[in-house]
Amino acid sequence: MSSVIAEKEGKIWAVGGGKGGTGKTFLASSIGIYLAKSEKRVILIDVDIGGANLHSLLGISRPKKCLTNFFETGTSLSRLAVKTGIENMSLITGDVHSLASDNIRFTQKLKLFRHIMKLNKQYVIIDLGGGSHNNTIDTFLMADKKIAVLEPEIIAIENMYHFVKNALFRKIRMSLRSYGFKEIVEHMWEQREKYQIKSLKELIDSLKDSFSYIGDILDRELADFRIYLVLNKIRSSQDILIGSSMKSIFNKYLGIDAKFVGYIEYDDVVWRSIRERRPLMLNYSLSRVAKEIGVFTENLLYEREMKISRI
Amino acid sequence: MTKKELKKYFDILEISPEATLMEIRSAYSRLKKLYSTDSVVISPIEDEFSIEERQKILEQIEDAYTKLMEQVKESQDRLVHHERPFAAGHNTMEGEEASISYSGQVLRQIREKMGIELFEVSLDTKIRVELLENIEQERFDDLPPEVYLKGHIINYANYLLLDSQKAAADYIARYRAWEKANKEEK
Ligand SMILES: Nc1ncnc2c1ncn2[C@@H]1O[C@H](COP(=O)(O)OP(=O)(O)OP(=O)(O)O)[C@@H](O)[C@H]1O
Ligand SMILES: [Mg+2]
């Protein structure tokens, strides 16, 4: 794929994945720094409901302005953005209340999304935090690139599977709702035993079979539903296989496209850099971790995949 | 096989239609392993999918691989028998025989046509890269004794989906001719 495409569109990237502590914040900040260092304009947005901490990883203090100002007084996003000390990169923080469960109305959320999309002259990297709250899922769905961070560990695998499955189901429901077909999906899913539907993929398939117009809608709406998998904290080359296996499970059981874009090894240099409050991408830019981050960010930019010909 | 069918098989193996032979092979063995053993990645879907369904996926993978391999073999045959892109050069033994004679050079050309690197061959066949290089370059001096050499040629030709018996016979014939010439010199 040519760089023109990557430059033109697909600039809103959301980093999520379900389980807490997999490295989402570390990776979101590192991706941001990598892009900023390659002369791209970057804005990081921290929407982690429970614990916004992107600023700490960048070694700056908590910004006074935050997304709450956007919701309460309508301050524009670009005015909320604070300097990060890294050229080309600014930061917008959420706070405990801004995106918390019921503090934000649906219309407010849509307004936020609209404004984020307008920032399209720059790369917008969103740190989603963990969990699969509806607001988290909706932000994930809004993004051009849905980046899911995984660790080679069973709970992370299960959480991510359910996170992506929830996101897909929500996407299907929302798409069909806007065409007035919401009841059909819900009916079919509730009666899935009767219809012998065992998975989301089978639900999609039987929706398509039964109603050709629904098939067209879903084909269109799900065409760009693609997961970009990043595998963090690997401890052996065998672990890399988990990334490609996860991709396969998404493909075979959920019927969606996933790209395995890269892995990062487990290395104490990560926590060392966090403790020193100096981003790894700056202070340990020659480390293997930094190189691996560069590789998968390039893969994200150019829609490439990890080569996993042999492990 | 239609383009659409081909695409379907590539999709099942989750690779692009531009995939190299080695990528097809490794995708196949990776997927087969994933769905036939109890990988941790299977755990989130365990209760959603029955053994029969897994069996079905495995069959699809098997089928896709077989079909793709047949396809590769077919285009390989076309390459060898009809286009005869390698017919020029030292085609000593067979004379006017319709099919090609496998020299080191021919093996190399076929491999390059398939877009396979030597190290890839080496990973799959366990033949050292230097040895493969010596075979292709026909550095007969550096090759192992005939009995071993024959095994290597069969192994390599199999990997390239060629008629391995013929490849071994052709190659060994060249090797013997060299040996003979060598002795006469001395
Ligand atoms: N590649 C790695 N090697 C070693 N440690 C790592 C690596 N990646 C992340 N960590 C460590 O994992 C911890 C969690 O990282 P991080 O805060 O980025 O996770 P998170 O997914 O954002 O968590 P949360 O879900 O709580 O927001 C940090 O202490 C960090 O040092
Ligand atoms: Mg975090």
Short mmCIF file of C-alpha atoms and ligand atoms in Angstrom, two decimals, chain A residues 15-16 18-29 46 48 51-53 57 127-131 149 151 231-235 263-275 280 289 292-293, ligand 1:
data_model
loop_
_atom_site.label_atom_id
_atom_site.label_comp_id
_atom_site.label_asym_id
_atom_site.label_seq_id
_atom_site.Cartn_x
_atom_site.Cartn_y
_atom_site.Cartn_z
CA VAL A 15 -5.26 1.68 21.60
CA GLY A 16 -7.35 -0.72 23.66
CA GLY A 18 -9.73 -5.29 27.23
CA LYS A 19 -7.37 -6.35 29.97
CA GLY A 20 -5.68 -3.90 32.32
CA GLY A 21 -1.92 -3.56 32.48
CA THR A 22 -1.05 -5.01 29.10
CA GLY A 23 0.92 -1.89 28.16
CA LYS A 24 -1.65 0.23 26.33
CA THR A 25 -0.52 3.52 27.83
CA PHE A 26 3.14 2.74 27.34
CA LEU A 27 2.52 1.79 23.72
CA ALA A 28 0.20 4.72 22.96
CA SER A 29 2.84 7.16 24.20
CA ASP A 46 -6.02 9.98 27.22
CA ASP A 48 -8.80 6.12 30.33
CA GLY A 51 -6.68 6.14 35.65
CA ALA A 52 -5.47 8.69 33.18
CA ASN A 53 -1.69 8.44 33.39
CA LEU A 57 4.72 8.27 31.12
CA ASP A 127 -5.33 5.66 24.98
CA LEU A 128 -8.56 3.83 25.80
CA GLY A 129 -7.63 2.20 29.08
CA GLY A 130 -8.90 -1.25 30.00
CA GLY A 131 -12.35 -2.72 30.35
CA VAL A 149 -2.82 -4.84 22.79
CA GLU A 151 0.00 -10.20 26.30
CA LEU A 231 1.57 -8.54 21.21
CA ASN A 232 3.39 -7.05 24.18
CA LYS A 233 5.64 -8.56 26.86
CA ILE A 234 6.74 -11.66 25.01
CA ARG A 235 9.37 -13.75 26.75
CA TYR A 263 5.42 -7.77 19.05
CA ILE A 264 7.45 -6.22 21.85
CA GLU A 265 9.56 -8.27 24.15
CA TYR A 266 9.38 -8.11 27.90
CA ASP A 267 12.26 -6.00 29.14
CA ASP A 268 12.94 -4.25 32.42
CA VAL A 269 14.08 -1.25 30.45
CA VAL A 270 10.38 -0.38 30.15
CA TRP A 271 9.73 0.09 33.84
CA ARG A 272 13.17 1.64 34.29
CA SER A 273 12.28 4.34 31.79
CA ILE A 274 8.92 4.88 33.48
CA ARG A 275 10.58 5.19 36.86
CA LEU A 280 11.92 5.00 26.51
CA VAL A 289 11.98 -2.56 22.58
CA GLU A 292 10.21 -3.24 17.85
CA ILE A 293 7.89 -0.31 18.48
N1 LIG C 1 7.40 -4.66 26.98
C1 LIG C 1 7.34 -4.52 28.33
N2 LIG C 1 8.31 -5.06 29.10
C2 LIG C 1 8.27 -4.94 30.43
N3 LIG C 1 7.32 -4.26 31.09
C3 LIG C 1 6.33 -3.68 30.41
C4 LIG C 1 6.29 -3.77 28.98
N4 LIG C 1 5.21 -3.10 28.55
C5 LIG C 1 4.60 -2.60 29.65
N5 LIG C 1 5.27 -2.95 30.77
C6 LIG C 1 4.92 -2.63 32.16
O1 LIG C 1 3.56 -2.96 32.35
C7 LIG C 1 2.96 -2.04 33.23
C8 LIG C 1 1.63 -1.59 32.66
O2 LIG C 1 1.86 -0.77 31.52
P1 LIG C 1 0.79 0.29 31.08
O3 LIG C 1 0.46 1.21 32.20
O4 LIG C 1 1.23 0.87 29.83
O5 LIG C 1 -0.46 -0.68 30.86
P2 LIG C 1 -1.95 -0.29 30.51
O6 LIG C 1 -2.43 -1.34 29.59
O7 LIG C 1 -2.05 1.11 30.08
O8 LIG C 1 -2.65 -0.45 31.91
P3 LIG C 1 -4.12 0.04 32.31
O9 LIG C 1 -5.04 -0.97 31.74
O10 LIG C 1 -4.08 0.00 33.79
O11 LIG C 1 -4.30 1.39 31.73
C9 LIG C 1 3.94 -0.92 33.43
O12 LIG C 1 4.45 -1.03 34.73
C10 LIG C 1 5.04 -1.15 32.44
O13 LIG C 1 6.28 -0.88 32.99
#
